Coordinates of C-alpha atoms in Angstrom, one line a residue:
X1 CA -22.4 -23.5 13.4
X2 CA -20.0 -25.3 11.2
X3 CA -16.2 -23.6 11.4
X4 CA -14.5 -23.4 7.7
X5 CA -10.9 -24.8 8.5
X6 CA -9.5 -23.2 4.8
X7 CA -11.1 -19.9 6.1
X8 CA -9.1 -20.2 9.7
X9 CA -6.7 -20.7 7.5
X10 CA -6.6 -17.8 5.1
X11 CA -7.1 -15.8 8.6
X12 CA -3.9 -17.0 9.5
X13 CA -2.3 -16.1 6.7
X14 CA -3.0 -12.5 6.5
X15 CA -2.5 -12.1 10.4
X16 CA 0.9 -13.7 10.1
X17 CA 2.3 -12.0 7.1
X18 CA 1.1 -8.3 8.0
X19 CA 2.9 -9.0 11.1
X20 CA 5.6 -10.1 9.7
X21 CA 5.5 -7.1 7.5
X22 CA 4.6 -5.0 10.2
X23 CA 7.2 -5.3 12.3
X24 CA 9.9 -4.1 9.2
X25 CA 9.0 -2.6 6.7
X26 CA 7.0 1.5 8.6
X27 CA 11.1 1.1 10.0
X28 CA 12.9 0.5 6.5
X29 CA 13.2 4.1 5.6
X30 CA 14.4 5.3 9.0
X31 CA 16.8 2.3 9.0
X32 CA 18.0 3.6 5.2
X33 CA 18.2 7.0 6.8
X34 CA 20.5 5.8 9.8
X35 CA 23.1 4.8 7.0
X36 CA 23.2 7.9 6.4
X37 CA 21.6 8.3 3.1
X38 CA 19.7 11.6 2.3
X39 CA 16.1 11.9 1.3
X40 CA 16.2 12.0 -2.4
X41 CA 18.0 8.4 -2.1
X42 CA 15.4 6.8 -0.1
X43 CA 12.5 8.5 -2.0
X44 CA 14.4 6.3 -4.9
X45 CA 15.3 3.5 -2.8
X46 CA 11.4 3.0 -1.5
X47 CA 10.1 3.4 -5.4
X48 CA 11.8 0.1 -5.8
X49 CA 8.9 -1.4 -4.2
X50 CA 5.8 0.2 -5.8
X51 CA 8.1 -0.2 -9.3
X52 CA 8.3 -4.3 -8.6
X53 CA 5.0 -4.2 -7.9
X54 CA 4.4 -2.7 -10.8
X55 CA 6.6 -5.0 -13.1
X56 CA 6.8 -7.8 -11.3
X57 CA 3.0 -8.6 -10.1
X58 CA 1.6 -9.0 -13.1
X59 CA 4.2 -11.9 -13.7
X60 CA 3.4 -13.2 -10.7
X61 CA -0.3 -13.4 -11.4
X62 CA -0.2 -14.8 -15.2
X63 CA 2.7 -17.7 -14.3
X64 CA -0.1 -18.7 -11.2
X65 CA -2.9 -18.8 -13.7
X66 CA -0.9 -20.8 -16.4
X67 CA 0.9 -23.4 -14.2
X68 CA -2.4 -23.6 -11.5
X69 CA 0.3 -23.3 -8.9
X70 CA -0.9 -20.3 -6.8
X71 CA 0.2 -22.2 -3.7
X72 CA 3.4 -23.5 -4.2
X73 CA 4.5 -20.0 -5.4
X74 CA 3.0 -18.3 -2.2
X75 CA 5.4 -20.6 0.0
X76 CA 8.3 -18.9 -2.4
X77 CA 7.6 -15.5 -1.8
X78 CA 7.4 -16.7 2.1
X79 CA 10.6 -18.0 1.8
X80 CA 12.3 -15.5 -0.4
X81 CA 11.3 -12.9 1.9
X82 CA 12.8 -14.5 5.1
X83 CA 16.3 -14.9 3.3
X84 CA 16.5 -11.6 1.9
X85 CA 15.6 -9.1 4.7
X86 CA 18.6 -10.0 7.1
X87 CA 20.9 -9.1 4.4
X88 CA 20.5 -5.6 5.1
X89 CA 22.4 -6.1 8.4
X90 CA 25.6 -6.9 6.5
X91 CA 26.0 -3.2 4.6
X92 CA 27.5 -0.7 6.5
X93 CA 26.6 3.2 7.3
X94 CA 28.1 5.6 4.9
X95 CA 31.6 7.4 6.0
X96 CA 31.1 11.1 6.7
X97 CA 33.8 13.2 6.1
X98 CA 35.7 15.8 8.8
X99 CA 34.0 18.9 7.5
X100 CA 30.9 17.3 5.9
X101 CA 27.8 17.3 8.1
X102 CA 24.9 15.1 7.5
X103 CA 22.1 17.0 6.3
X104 CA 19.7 13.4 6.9
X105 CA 18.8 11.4 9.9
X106 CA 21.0 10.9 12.2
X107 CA 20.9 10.0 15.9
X108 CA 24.4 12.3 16.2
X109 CA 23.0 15.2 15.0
X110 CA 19.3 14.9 15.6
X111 CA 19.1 17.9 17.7
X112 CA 21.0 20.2 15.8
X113 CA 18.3 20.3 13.0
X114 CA 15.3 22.7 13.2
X115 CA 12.2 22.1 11.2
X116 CA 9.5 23.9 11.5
X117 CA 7.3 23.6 8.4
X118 CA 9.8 20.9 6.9
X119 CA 11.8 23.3 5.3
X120 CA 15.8 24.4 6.6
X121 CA 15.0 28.2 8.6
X122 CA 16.8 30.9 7.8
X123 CA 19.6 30.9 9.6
X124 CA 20.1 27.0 8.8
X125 CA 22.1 26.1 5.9
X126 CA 22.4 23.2 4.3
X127 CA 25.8 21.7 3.9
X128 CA 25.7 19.3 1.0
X129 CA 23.8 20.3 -1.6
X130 CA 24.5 17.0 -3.7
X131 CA 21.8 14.7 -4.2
X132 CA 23.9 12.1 -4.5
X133 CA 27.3 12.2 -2.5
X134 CA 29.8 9.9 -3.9
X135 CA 30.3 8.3 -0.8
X136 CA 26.9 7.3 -0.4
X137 CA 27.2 5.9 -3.6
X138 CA 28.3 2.0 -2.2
X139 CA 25.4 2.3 0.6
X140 CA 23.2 3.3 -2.0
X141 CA 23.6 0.8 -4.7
X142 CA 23.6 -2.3 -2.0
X143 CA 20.6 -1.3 -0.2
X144 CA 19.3 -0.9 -3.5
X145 CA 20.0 -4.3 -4.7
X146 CA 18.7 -5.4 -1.3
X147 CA 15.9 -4.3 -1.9
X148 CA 15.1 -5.3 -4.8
X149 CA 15.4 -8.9 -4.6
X150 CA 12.7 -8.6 -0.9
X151 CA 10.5 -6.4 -3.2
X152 CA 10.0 -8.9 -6.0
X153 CA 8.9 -11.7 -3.1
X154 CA 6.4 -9.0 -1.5
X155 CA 5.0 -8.2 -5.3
X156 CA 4.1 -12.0 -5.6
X157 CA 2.4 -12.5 -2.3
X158 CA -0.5 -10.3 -1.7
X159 CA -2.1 -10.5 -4.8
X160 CA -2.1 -14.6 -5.2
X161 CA -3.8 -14.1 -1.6
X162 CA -5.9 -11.7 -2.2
X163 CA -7.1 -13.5 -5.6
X164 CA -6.8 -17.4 -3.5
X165 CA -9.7 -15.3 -0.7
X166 CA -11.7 -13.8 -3.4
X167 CA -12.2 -17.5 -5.0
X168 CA -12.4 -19.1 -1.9
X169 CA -15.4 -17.2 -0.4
X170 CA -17.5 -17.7 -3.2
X171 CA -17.4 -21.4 -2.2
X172 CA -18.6 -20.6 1.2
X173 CA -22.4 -18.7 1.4
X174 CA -22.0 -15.4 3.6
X175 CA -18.0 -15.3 3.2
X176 CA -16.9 -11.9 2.4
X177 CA -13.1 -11.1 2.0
X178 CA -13.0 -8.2 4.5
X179 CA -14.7 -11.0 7.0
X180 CA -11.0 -12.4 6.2
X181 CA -8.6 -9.8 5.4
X182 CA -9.4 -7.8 8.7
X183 CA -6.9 -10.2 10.6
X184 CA -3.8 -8.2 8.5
X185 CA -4.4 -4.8 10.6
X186 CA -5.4 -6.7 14.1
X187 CA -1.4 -8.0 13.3
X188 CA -0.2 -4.4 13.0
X189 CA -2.4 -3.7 16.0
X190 CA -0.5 -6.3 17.8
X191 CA 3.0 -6.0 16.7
X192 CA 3.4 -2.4 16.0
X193 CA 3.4 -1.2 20.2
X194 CA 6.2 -3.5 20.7
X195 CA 8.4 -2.7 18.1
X196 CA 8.1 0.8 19.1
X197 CA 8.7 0.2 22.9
X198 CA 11.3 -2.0 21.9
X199 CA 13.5 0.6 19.0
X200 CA 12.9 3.6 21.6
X201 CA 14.2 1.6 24.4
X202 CA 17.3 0.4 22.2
X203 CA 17.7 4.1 21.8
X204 CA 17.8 5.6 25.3
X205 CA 19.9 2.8 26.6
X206 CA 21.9 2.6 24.2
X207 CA 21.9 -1.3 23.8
X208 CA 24.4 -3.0 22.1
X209 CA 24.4 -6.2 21.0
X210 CA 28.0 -6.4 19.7
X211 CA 30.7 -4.9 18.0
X212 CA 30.1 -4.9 14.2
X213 CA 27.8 -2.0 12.7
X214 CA 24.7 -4.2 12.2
X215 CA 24.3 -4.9 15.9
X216 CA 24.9 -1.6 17.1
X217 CA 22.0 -0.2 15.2
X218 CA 18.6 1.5 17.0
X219 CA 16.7 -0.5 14.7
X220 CA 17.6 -4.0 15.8
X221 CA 14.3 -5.0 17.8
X222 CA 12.6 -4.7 14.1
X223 CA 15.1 -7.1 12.5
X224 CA 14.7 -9.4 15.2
X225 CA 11.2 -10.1 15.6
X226 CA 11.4 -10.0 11.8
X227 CA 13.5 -13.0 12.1
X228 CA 10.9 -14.3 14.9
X229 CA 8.2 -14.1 12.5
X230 CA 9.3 -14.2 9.1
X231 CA 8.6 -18.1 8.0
X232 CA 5.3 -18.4 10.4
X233 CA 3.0 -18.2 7.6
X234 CA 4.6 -21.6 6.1
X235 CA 2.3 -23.5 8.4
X236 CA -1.5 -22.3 7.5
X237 CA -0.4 -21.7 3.9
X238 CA 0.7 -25.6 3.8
X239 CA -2.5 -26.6 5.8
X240 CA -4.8 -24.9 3.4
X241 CA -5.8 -26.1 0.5
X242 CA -6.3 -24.6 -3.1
X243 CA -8.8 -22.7 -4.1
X244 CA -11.0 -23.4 -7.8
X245 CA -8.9 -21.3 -9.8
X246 CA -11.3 -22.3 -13.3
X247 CA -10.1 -23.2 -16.3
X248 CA -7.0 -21.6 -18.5
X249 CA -8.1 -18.8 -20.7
X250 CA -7.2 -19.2 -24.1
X251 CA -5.6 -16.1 -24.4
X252 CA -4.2 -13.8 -22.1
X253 CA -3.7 -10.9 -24.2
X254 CA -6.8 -11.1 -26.0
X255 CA -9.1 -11.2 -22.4
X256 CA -7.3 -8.4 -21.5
X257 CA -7.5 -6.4 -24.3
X258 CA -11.2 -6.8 -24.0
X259 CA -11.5 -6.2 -20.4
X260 CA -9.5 -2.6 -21.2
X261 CA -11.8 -1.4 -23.9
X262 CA -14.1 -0.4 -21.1
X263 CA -13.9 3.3 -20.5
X264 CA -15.0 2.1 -16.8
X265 CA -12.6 0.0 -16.3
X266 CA -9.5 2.5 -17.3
X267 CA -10.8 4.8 -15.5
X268 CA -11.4 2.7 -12.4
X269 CA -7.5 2.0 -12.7
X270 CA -6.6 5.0 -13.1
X271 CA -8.6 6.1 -9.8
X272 CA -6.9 3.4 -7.9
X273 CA -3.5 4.6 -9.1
X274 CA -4.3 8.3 -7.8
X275 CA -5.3 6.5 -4.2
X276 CA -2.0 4.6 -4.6
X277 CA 0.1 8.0 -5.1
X278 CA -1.3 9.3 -1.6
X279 CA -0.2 6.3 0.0
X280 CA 3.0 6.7 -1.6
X281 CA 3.5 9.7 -0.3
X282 CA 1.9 8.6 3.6
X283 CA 4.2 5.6 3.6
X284 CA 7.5 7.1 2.3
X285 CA 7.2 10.3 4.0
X286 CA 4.8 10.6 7.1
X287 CA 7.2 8.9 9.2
X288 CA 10.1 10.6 7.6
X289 CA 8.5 14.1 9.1
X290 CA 7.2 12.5 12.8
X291 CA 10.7 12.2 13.3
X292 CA 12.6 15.0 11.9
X293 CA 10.4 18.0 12.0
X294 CA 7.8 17.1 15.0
X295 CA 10.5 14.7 17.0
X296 CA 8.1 12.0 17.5
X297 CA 9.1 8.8 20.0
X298 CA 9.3 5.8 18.3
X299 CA 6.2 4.6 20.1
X300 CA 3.9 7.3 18.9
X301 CA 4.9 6.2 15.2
X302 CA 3.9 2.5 16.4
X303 CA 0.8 4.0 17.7
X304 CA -0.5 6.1 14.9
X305 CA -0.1 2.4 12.9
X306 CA -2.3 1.0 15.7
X307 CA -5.1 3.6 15.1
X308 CA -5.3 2.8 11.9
X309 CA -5.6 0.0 11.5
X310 CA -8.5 0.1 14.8
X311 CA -10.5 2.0 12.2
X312 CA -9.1 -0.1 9.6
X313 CA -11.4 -3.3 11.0
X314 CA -14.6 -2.6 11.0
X315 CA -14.6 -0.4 7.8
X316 CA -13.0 -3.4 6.0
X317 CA -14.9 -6.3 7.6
X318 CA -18.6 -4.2 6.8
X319 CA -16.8 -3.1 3.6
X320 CA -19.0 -5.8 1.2
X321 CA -22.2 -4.2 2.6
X322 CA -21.1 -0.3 2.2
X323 CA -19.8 -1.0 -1.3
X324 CA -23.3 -2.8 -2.1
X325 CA -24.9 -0.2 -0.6
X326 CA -22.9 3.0 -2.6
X327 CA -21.6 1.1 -4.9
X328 CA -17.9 1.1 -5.6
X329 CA -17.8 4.8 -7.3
X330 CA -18.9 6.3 -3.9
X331 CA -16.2 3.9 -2.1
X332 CA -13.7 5.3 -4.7
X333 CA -14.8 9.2 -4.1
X334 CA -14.7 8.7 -0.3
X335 CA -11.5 6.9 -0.5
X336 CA -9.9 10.3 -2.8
X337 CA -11.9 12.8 -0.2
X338 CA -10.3 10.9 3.2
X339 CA -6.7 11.2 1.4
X340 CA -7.3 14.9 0.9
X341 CA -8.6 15.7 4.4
X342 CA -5.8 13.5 5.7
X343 CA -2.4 15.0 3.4
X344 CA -3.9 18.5 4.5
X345 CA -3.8 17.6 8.1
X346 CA -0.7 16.3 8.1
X347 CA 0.5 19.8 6.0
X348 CA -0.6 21.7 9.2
X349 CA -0.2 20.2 12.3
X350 CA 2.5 21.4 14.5
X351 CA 1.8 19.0 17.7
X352 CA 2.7 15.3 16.6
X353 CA 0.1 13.8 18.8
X354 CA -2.6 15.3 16.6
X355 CA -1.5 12.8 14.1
X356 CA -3.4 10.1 15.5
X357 CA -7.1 11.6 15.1
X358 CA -5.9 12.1 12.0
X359 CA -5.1 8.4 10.8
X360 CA -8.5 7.2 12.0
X361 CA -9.2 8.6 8.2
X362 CA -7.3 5.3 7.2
X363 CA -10.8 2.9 7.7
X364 CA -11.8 5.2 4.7
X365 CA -8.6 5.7 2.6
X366 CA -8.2 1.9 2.8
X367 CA -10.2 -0.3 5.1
X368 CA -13.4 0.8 2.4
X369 CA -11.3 0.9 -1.0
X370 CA -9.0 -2.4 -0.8
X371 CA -11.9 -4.8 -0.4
X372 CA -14.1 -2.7 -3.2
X373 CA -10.8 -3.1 -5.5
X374 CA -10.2 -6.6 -4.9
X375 CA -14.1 -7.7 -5.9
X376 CA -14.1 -4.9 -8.7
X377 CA -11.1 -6.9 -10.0
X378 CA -12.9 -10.2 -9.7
X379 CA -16.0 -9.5 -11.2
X380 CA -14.5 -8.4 -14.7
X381 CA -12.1 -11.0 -14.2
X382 CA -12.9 -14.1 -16.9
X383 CA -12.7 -17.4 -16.0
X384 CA -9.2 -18.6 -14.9
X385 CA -7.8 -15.2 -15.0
X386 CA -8.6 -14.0 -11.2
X387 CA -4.6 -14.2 -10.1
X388 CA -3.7 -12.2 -12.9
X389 CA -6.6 -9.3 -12.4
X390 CA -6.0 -9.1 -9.0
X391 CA -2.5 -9.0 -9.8
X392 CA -3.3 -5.7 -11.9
X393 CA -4.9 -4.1 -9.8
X394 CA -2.6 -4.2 -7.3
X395 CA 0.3 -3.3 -9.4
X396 CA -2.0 -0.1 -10.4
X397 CA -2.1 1.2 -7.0
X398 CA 0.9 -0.1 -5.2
X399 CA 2.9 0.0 -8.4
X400 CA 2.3 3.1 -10.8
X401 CA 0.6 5.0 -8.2
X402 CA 3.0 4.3 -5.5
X403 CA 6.1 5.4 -7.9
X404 CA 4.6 8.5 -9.3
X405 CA 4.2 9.5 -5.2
X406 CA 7.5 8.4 -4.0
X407 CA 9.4 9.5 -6.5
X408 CA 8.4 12.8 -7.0
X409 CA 7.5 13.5 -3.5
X410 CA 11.3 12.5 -2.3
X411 CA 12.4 15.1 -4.7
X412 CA 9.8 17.5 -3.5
X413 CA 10.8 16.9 0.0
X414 CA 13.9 17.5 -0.4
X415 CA 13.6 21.1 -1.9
X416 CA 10.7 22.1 -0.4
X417 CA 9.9 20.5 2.5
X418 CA 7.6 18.0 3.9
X419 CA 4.6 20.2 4.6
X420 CA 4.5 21.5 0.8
X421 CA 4.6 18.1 -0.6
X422 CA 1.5 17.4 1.0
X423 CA -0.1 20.1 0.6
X424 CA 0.7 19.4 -3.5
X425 CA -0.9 15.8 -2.7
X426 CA -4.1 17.2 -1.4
X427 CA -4.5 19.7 -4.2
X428 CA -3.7 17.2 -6.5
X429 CA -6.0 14.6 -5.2
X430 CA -8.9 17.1 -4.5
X431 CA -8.4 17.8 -8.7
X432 CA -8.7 14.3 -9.5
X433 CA -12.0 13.8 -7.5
X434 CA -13.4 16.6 -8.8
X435 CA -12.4 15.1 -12.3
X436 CA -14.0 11.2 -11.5
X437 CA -16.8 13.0 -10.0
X438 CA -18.0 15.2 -13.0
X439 CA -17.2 12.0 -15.3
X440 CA -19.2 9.6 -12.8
X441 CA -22.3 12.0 -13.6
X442 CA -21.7 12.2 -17.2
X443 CA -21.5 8.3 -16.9
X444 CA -24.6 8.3 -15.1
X445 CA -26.5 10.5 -17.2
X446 CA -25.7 8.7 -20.3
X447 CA -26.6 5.4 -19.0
X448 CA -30.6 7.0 -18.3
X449 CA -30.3 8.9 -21.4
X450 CA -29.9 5.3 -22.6
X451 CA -32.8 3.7 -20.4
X452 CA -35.1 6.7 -21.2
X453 CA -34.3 6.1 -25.6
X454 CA -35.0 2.2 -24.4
X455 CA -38.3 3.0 -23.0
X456 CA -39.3 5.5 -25.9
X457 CA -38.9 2.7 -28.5
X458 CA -40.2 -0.1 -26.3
X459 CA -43.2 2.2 -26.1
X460 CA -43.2 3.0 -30.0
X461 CA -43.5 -1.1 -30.5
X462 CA -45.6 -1.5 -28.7
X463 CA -48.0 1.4 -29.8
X464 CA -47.6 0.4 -33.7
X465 CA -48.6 -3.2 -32.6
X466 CA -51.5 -2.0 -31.2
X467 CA -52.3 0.3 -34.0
X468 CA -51.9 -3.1 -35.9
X469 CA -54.1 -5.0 -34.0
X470 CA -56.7 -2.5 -34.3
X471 CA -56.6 -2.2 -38.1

């Protein structure tokens, strides 16, 4: 059997950047938390990635279409990445005043809150009811910019891989892209136990690595494998060469304007956005309430990463043939069903070890709807336009759907509570299935309403040229 080296290669790619990824970013919104900013500011501070990914990926995808440069600017966002992460280490923790308590995480007064359905009790009160303290304020705009400038280099990268894979296994007969993308959550597999092991052990030992704020912190294991593993992927993405990309389209707008005519094709968006919103929600928040309302160990949130993606594998790797087999409306409906099962799990669940069973629903929330979104985006794709497609399409679930669930679930969670915001998600979701499903049948009964008049006048023709022939 001959081996593919370009295909090693793309393997590579995703197992080293998911790592690298893995390792930082399930930790970012503790870490924002630890500086001692309240939940409203991170649910603002983590819609600055969905938001890039909303502006910025598009960009991304048209300037790699137009210049043919899809792998020169996937070494940028490598290296724009590595640089920009380690200067979160240089901003320091908000000051708390005398008589002001933190009503966030904190490792001071971890113990002194009590959550129960992620809401204050009764007999709690909450200090500061201000959304945004003014002394926050510094911690808050930094981090912001911080993050920004990382977000815009994240944006750029997955979707020039994802479209580089897409082209590059229809050059090789039998390659799938779930056959390559399933090395991504074998990295979080990997990495995830040890950064866990690692933060918790920083935490009871209370390791210090020096004197100024950035090396006291719990979450210095993360920043330091981060550093470990940041520029690995440099090496397969120089070794591997570029994809057929096809020619330049003549015009942008004008494709694209024809491609969104398509009722289907809005609506497919539109669906993907909804599953993007969920994840919004799971990614921002999940952790968020391990911590402070179950008090979770640092390991078990590495682990319930680890079960995931274990599912995550073989649901994306088998993906092509379930999605050939359903077809990618049933992918989409399982995908909306797995997301309300899972936000109303996660509403009712008191013991956070039962967390686990319940993120082995993430081979259907993702490992089955990423790979059907990726080749939905590449077969209405027209020639020379596969970067920018895939570029969409990603910015529709990881961008507008990823805001809309941040944003307004930080705000939810901090009036209400973690439990009710997902409750609201899984009402919400279970709405919009119900929606896609009824317009799926109307969809499907039109199209043999269609096939049926087709036959009728088929049959007509042919029955008034046999009337002819006779006469």
């Amino acid at each position: 059997m001959k081996v593919n080296k370009n295909l090693i290669a793309v393997k590579l790619v995703y197992f080293l950047y998911i790592s690298t990824l893995s390792v930082f970013m399930p930790y970012l919104g503790l870490y924002m938390f630890e500086l001692g900013l309240n939940p409203f500011q991170v649910g603002i501070l983590r819609c600055l990635e969905p938001a890039t990914f909303l502006l910025i990926s598009p960009i991304w995808g048209a300037i790699a279409d137009k210049l043919q440069a899809r792998k020169h600017l996937l070494v940028t966002c490598v290296i724009g990445l590595s640089l920009s992460v380690p200067m979160l280490l240089f901003i320091s923790p908000v000051e708390m005043n005398d008589d002001q308590s933190k009503s966030n995480y904190s490792n001071s007064n971890k113990n002194e809150l009590s959550f129960t359905d992620g809401t204050p009790s009764d007999d709690e009160e909450v200090e500061d009811d201000n959304i945004f303290p003014a002394n926050s304020l510094r911690v808050f705009y930094l981090t912001g910019a911080v993050c920004l400038v990382f977000d815009v280099f994240i944006a750029g990268f997955i979707p020039l891989i994802d479209a580089h894979t897409m082209d590059m296994v229809q050059q090789v007969p039998g390659a799938t892209y779930g056959g390559q993308r399933w090395t991504g959550p074998l990295a979080v597999i990997v990495f995830s136990p040890v950064v866990g092991l690692l933060t918790d052990w920083f935490k009871v030992s209370g390791i210090v690595l020096g004197q100024c704020y950035c090396l006291q912190s719990s979450y210095m294991p993360s920043f330091l494998l981060f550093a470990i593993l940041c520029l690995t992927p440099l090496a397969p993405l120089i070794a591997m060469t570029n994809a057929l990309q096809g020619a330049e389209p003549s015009s942008f707008s004008r494709k694209l304007l024809t491609i969104f005519r398509e009722f289907h094709v809005v609506l497919t968006f539109a669906v993907v956005a909804i599953c993007g919103a969920c994840r919004g929600v799971k990614v921002a928040f999940l952790f968020l309430f391990l911590d402070e309302s179950l008090d979770a160990p640092q390991l078990l949130i590495s682990l319930t990463l680890v079960v995931s993606c274990v599912v995550e594998i073989p649901c994306m790797y088998y993906s092509r043939a379930i999605s050939k087999r359903l077809g990618h409306e049933a992918v989409f409906c399982l995908s909306m069903l797995g997301y309300v099962i899972r936000m109303f799990c996660y509403s009712v669940v008191d013991n956070s070890w039962m967390i686990l069973p319940v993120e082995m629903l993430h081979g259907v929330c993702f490992g089955l709807l990423w790979p059907s979104c990726t080749e939905f985006a590449n077969s209405i794709a027209p020639e020379g336009m596969s970067s920018t497609l895939q570029s969409l399409i990603h910015a529709a679930k990881a961008g507008v759907g990823e805001v809309i669930g941040i944003a307004i679930g930080g705000l939810i969670y901090k009036l209400h509570g973690a439990r009710a915001l997902f409750r609201g998600t899984a009402a919400l979701t279970g709405i919009a299935l119900i929606l896609y499903m009824t317009d799926c049948l109307r969809l499907r009964w039109w199209d043999r309403k269609k096939r049926r008049r087709r036959t009728s006048d088929e049959n007509g023709k042919d029955g008034k040229e046999l009337e002819t022939f006779l006469t």
